[in-house]
mmCIF file of C-alpha atoms in Angstrom:
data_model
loop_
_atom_site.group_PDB
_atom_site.id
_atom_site.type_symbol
_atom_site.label_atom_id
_atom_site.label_comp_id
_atom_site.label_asym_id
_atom_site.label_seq_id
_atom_site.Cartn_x
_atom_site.Cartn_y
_atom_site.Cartn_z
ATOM 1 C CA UNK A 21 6.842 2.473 -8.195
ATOM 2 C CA UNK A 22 10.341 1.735 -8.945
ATOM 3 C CA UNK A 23 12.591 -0.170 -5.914
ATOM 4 C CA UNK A 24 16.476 0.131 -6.987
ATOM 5 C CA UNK A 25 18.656 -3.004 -7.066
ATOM 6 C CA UNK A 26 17.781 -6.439 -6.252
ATOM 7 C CA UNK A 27 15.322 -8.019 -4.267
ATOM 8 C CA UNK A 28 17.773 -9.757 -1.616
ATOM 9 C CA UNK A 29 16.803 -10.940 1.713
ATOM 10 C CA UNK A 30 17.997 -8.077 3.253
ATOM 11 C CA UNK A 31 15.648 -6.337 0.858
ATOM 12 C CA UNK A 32 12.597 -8.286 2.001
ATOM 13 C CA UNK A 33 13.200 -7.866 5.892
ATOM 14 C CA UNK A 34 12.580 -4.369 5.581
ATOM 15 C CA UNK A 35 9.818 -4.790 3.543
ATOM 16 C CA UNK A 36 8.675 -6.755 6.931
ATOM 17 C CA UNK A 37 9.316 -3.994 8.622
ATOM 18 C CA UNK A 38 7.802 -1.507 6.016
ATOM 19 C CA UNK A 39 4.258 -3.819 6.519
ATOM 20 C CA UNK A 40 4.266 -4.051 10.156
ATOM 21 C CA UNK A 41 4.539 -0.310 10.612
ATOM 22 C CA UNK A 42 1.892 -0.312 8.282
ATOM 23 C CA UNK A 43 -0.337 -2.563 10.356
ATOM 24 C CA UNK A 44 -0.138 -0.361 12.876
ATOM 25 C CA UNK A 45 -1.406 3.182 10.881
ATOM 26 C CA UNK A 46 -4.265 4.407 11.783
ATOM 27 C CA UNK A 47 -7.435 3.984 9.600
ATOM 28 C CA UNK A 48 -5.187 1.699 7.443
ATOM 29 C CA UNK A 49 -7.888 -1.340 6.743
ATOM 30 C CA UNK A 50 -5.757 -3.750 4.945
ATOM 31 C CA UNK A 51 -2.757 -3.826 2.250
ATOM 32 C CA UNK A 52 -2.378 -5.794 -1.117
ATOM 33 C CA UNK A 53 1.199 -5.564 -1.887
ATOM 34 C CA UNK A 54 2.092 -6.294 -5.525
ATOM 35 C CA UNK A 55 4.873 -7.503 -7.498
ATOM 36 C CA UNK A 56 5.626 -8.004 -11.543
ATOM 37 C CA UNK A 57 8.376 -10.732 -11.074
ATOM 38 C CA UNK A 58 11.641 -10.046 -12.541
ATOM 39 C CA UNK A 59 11.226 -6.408 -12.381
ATOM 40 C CA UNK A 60 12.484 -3.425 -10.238
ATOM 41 C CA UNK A 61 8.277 -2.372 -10.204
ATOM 42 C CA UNK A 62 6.364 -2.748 -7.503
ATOM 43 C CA UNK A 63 3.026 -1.593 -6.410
ATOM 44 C CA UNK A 64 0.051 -1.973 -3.970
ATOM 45 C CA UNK A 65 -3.374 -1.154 -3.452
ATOM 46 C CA UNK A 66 -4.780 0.258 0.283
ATOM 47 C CA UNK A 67 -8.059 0.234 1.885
ATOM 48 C CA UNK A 68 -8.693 2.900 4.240
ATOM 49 C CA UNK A 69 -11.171 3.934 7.151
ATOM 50 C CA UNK A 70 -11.563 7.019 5.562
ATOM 51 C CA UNK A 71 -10.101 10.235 3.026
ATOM 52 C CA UNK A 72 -9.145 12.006 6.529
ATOM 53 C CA UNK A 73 -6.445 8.929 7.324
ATOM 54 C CA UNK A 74 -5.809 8.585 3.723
ATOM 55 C CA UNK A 75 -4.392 11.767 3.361
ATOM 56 C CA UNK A 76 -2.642 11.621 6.444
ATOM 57 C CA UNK A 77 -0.948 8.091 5.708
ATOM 58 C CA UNK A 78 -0.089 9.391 2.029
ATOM 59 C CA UNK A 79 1.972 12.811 3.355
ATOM 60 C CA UNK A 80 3.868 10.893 5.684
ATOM 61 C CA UNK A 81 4.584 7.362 3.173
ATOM 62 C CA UNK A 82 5.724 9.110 0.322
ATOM 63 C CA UNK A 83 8.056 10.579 2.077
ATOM 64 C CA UNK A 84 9.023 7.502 3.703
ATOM 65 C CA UNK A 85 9.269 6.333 0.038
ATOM 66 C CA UNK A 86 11.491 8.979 -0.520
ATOM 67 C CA UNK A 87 14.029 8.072 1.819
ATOM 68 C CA UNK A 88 13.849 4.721 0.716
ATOM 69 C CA UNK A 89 15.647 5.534 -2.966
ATOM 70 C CA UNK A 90 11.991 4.568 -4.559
ATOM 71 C CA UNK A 91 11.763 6.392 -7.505
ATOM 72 C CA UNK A 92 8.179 6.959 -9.537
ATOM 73 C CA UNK A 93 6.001 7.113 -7.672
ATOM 74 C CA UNK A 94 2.518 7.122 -8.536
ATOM 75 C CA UNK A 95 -1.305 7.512 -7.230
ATOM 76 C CA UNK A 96 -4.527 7.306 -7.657
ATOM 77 C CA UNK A 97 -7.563 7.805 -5.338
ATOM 78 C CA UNK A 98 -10.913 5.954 -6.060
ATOM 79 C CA UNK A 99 -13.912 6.107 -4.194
ATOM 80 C CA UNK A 100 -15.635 2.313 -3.993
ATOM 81 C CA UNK A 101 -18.415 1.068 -5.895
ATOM 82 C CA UNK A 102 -20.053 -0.919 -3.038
ATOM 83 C CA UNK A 103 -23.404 -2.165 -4.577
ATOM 84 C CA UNK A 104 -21.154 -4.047 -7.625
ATOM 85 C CA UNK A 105 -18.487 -4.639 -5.261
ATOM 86 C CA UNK A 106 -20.646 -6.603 -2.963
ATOM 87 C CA UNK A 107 -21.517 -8.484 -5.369
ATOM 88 C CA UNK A 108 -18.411 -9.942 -5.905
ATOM 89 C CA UNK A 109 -17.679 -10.747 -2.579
ATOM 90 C CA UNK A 110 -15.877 -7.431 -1.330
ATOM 91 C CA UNK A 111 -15.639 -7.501 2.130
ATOM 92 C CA UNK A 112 -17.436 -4.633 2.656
ATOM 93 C CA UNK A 113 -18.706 -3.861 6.057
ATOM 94 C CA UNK A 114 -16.633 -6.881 7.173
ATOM 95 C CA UNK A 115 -14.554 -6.142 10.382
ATOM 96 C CA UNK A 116 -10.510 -5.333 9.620
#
């Protein structure tokens, strides 16, 4: 996704805000937000409880999004590949 202007300090507060209202969705596990420096593009990765909360959290975010001026908006929905994952130290099973 695509944030217009700047990232000032005023800018990053309400991304604080933005990630504690996350915290507080339900089914939302955990968050990886994402960055490529020097850019307006931005991007994250979710885990959730489950596709019932997923969907929910999606119809009401992007439209959150919306209202927020981000433009391109993009996603993707992939099912996890526990047995490999595991392997590699996914915290699987682990409590959120």
């Amino acid at each position: 996704m695509r944030v217009a202007g700047p990232m000032t300090e005023e800018a990053a507060a309400g991304m604080k805000q933005l990630a504690e209202s996350i915290a507080q969705q339900p089914g939302v596990i955990w968050k990886i937000w994402t960055h490529e420096s020097g850019t307006d593009r931005f991007g994250s990765t979710y885990l959730f409880s489950d596709l019932e909360a997923l969907e929910t959290y999606k119809e009401m975010h992007m439209k959150r999004l919306e209202a927020f001026g981000v433009t391109e908006i993009t996603d993707y929905i992939f099912d996890i590949m526990e047995d490999l994952s595991v392997i590699n130290k996914a915290p699987i099973g682990a409590p959120s």
